mmCIF file of C-alpha atoms in Angstrom:
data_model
loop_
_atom_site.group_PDB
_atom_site.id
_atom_site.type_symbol
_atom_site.label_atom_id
_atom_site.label_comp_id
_atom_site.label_asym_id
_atom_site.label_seq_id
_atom_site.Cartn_x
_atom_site.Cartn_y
_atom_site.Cartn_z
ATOM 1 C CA UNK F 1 1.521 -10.027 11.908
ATOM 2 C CA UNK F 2 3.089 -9.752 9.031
ATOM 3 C CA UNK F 3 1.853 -9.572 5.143
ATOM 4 C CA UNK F 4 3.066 -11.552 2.469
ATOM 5 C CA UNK F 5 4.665 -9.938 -0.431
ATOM 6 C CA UNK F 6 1.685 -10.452 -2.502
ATOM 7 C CA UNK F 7 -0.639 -8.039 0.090
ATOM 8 C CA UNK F 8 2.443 -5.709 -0.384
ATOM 9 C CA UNK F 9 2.448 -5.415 -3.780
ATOM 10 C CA UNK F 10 -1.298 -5.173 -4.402
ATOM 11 C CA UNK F 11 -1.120 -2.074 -1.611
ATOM 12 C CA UNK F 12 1.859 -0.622 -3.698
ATOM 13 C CA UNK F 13 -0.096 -1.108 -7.139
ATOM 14 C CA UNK F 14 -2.970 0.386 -5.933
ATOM 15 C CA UNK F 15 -1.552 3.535 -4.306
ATOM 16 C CA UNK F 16 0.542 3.647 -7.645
ATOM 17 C CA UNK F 17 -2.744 3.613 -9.782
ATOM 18 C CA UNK F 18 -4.172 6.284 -7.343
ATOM 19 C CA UNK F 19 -1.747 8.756 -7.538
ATOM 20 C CA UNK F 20 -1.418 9.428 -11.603
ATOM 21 C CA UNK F 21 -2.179 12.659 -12.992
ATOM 22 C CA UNK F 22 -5.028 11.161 -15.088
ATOM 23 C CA UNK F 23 -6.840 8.658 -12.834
ATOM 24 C CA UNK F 24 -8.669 7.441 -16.352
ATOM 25 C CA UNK F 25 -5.481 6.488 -18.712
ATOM 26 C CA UNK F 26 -3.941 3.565 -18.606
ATOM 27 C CA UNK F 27 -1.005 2.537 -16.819
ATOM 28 C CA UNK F 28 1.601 -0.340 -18.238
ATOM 29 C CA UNK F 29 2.204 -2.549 -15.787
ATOM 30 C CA UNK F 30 5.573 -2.416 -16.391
ATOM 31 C CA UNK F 31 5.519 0.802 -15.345
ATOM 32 C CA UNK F 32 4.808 -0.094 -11.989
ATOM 33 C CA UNK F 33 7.237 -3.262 -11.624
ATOM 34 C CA UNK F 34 9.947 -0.421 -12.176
ATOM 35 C CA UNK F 35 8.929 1.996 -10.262
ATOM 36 C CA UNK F 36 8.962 -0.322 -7.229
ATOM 37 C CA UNK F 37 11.825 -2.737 -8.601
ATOM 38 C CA UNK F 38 9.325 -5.508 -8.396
ATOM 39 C CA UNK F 39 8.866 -8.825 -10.816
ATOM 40 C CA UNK F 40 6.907 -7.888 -13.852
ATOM 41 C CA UNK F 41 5.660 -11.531 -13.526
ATOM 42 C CA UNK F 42 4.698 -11.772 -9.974
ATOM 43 C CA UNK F 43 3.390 -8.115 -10.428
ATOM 44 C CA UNK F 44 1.174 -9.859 -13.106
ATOM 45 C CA UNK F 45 -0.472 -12.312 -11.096
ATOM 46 C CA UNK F 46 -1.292 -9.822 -8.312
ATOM 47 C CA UNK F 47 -2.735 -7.348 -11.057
ATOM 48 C CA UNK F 48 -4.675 -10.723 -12.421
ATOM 49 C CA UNK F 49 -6.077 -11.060 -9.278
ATOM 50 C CA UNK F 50 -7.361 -7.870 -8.683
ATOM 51 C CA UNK F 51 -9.346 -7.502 -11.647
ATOM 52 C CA UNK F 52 -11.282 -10.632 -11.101
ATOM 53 C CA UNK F 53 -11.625 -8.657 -7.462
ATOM 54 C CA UNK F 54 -12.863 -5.794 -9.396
ATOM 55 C CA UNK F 55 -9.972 -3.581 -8.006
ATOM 56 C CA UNK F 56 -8.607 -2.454 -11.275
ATOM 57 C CA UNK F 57 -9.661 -2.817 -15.162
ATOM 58 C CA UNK F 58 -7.341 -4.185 -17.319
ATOM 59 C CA UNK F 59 -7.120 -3.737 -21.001
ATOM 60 C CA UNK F 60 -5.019 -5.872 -23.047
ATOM 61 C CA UNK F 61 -3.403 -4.745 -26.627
ATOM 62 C CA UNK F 62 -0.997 -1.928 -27.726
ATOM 63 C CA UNK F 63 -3.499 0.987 -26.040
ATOM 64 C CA UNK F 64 -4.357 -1.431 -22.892
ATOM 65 C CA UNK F 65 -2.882 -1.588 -19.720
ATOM 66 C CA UNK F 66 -4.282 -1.151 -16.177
ATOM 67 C CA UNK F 67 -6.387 1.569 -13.744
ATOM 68 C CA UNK F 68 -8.471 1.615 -11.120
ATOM 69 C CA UNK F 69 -11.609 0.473 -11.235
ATOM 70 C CA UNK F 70 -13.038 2.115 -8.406
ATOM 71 C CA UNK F 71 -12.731 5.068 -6.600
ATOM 72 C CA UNK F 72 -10.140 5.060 -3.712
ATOM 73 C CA UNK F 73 -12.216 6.123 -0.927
ATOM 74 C CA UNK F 74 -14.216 2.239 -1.878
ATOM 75 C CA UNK F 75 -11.595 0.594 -1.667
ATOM 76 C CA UNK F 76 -11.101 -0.767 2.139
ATOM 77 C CA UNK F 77 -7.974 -2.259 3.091
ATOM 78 C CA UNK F 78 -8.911 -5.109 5.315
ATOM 79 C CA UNK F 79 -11.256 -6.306 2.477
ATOM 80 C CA UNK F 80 -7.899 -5.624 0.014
ATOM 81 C CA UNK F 81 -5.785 -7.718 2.456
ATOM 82 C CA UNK F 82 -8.383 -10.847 3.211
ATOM 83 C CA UNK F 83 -8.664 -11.063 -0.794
ATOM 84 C CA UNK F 84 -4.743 -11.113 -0.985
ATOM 85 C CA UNK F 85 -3.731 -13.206 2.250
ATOM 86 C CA UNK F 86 -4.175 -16.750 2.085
ATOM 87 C CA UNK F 87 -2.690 -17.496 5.878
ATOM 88 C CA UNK F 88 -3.747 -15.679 9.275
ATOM 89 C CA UNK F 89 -2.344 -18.517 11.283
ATOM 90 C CA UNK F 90 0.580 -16.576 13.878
ATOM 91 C CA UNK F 91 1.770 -19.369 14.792
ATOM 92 C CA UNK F 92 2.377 -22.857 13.382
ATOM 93 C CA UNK F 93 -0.338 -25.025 15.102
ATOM 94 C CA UNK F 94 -3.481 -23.005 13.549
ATOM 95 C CA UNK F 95 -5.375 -25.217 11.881
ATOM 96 C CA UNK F 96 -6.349 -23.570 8.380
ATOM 97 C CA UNK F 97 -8.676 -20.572 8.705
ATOM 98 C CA UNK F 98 -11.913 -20.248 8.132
ATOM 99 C CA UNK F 99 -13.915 -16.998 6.693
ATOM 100 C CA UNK F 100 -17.471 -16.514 8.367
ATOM 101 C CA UNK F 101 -19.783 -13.623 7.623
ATOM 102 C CA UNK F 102 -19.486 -11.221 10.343
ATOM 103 C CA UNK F 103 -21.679 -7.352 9.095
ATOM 104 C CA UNK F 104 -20.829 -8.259 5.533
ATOM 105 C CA UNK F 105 -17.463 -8.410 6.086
ATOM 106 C CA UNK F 106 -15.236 -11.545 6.252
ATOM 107 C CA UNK F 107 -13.086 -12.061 9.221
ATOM 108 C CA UNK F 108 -10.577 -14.630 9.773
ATOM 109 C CA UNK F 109 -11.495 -17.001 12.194
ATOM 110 C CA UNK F 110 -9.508 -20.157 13.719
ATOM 111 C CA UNK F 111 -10.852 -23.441 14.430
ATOM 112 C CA UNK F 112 -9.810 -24.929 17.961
ATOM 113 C CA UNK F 113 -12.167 -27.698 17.547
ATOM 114 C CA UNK F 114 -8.773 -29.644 16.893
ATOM 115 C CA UNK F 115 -7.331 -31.834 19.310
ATOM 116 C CA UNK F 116 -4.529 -32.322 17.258
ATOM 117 C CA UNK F 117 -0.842 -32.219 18.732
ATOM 118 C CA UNK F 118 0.923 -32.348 15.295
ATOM 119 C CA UNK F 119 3.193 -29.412 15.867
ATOM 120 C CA UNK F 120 2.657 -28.907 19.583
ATOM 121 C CA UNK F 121 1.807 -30.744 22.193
ATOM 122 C CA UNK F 122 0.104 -28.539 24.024
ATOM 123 C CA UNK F 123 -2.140 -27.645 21.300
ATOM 124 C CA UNK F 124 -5.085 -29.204 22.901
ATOM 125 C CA UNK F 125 -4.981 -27.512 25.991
ATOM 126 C CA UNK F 126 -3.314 -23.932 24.828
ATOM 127 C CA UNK F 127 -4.883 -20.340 25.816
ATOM 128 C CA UNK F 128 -2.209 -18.782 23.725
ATOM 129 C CA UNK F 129 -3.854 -19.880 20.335
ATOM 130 C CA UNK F 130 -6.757 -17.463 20.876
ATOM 131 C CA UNK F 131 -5.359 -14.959 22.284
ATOM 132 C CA UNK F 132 -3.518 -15.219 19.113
ATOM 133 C CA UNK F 133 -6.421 -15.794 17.019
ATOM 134 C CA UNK F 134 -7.710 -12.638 18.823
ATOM 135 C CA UNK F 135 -4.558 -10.617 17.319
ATOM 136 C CA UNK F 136 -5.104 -11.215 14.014
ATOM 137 C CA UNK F 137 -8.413 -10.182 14.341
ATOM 138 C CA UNK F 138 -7.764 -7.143 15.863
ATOM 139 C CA UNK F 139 -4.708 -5.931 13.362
ATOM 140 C CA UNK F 140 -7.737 -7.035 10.025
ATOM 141 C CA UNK F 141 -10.042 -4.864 12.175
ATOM 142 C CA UNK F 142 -8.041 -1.735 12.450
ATOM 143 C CA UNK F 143 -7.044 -2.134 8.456
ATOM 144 C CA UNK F 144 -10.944 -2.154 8.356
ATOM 145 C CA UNK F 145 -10.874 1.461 9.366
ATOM 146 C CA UNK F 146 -8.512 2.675 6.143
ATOM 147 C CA UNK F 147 -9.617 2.954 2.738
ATOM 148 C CA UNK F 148 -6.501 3.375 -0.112
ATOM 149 C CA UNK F 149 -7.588 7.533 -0.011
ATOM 150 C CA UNK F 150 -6.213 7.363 3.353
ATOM 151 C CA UNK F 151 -3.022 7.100 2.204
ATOM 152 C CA UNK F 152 -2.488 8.886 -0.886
ATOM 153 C CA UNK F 153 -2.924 12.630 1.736
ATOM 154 C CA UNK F 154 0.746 12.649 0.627
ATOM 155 C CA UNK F 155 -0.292 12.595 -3.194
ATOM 156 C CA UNK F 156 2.255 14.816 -4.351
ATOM 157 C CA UNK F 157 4.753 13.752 -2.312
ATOM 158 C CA UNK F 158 4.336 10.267 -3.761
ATOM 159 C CA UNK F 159 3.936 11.115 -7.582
ATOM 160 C CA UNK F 160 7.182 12.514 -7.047
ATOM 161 C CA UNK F 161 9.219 9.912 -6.092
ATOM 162 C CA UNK F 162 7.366 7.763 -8.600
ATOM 163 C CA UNK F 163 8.689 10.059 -11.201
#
């Protein structure tokens, strides 16, 4: 599997966030966008996005800017990456997924109720579509196990090359 961009950059933003000297100040967000050679625009959205997640606080005007609005070690990354991905599907003939409750936590599901042959014709009888279907929710599962303090154990290592 692999994640979009968007997941990337949310990851990167957060781990950026995590590693500062002083976890309370502000960070500019254009900050970031440089320090990763990313879009300050697309950055933007993502950074949008997880606010209204309650990921980070954001603070507009000349003092504002952006931090983390929780500690790392509550931040899980399969949560993180089902907020930021919009598409599980492996494989072109997934229908769109659905989210079900599963323990509190949302896992991707597919629906094979279809017996449409739009992009394959073997779509109505296939055993590869859950076995793929089973993939995905095996690689969400083990990013279930990580929380972002997982990977700042290299924290000095990291606000080094960020500087």
């Amino acid at each position: 599997m692999r994640l979009t961009n968007y997941s990337d950059f949310a990851l990167r933003s957060l781990i950026y966030l995590a590693v500062k000297p002083k976890p309370d100040e502000f960070v500019n967000i254009v900050d970031i966008a440089n320090s990763y050679r990313i879009s300050k625009s697309h950055l933007t959205k993502i950074i949008h996005q997880l606010g209204r997640l309650g990921y980070v606080e954001t603070v507009r005007g000349k003092n504002g800017g952006i931090r983390l609005a929780m500690h790392p070690t509550k931040i899980n990354i399969g949560q993180l990456i089902r907020h930021t991905e919009n598409d599980f599907a492996l494989v072109q003939c997934f229908e769109q997924l659905q989210q079900t409750q599963h323990n509190s936590a949302i896992i991707p599901t597919v629906n094979f109720s279809t017996k449409s042959t739009e992009y394959c014709a073997i779509a109505p009888a296939c055993m590869l579509k859950p076995a793929l279907a089973e993939a995905a929710q095996a690689f969400i599962s083990v990013l279930d196990k990580y929380t972002l303090a997982d990977f700042l154990l290299n924290k000095d290592d990291l606000l080094e090359l960020f500087n």
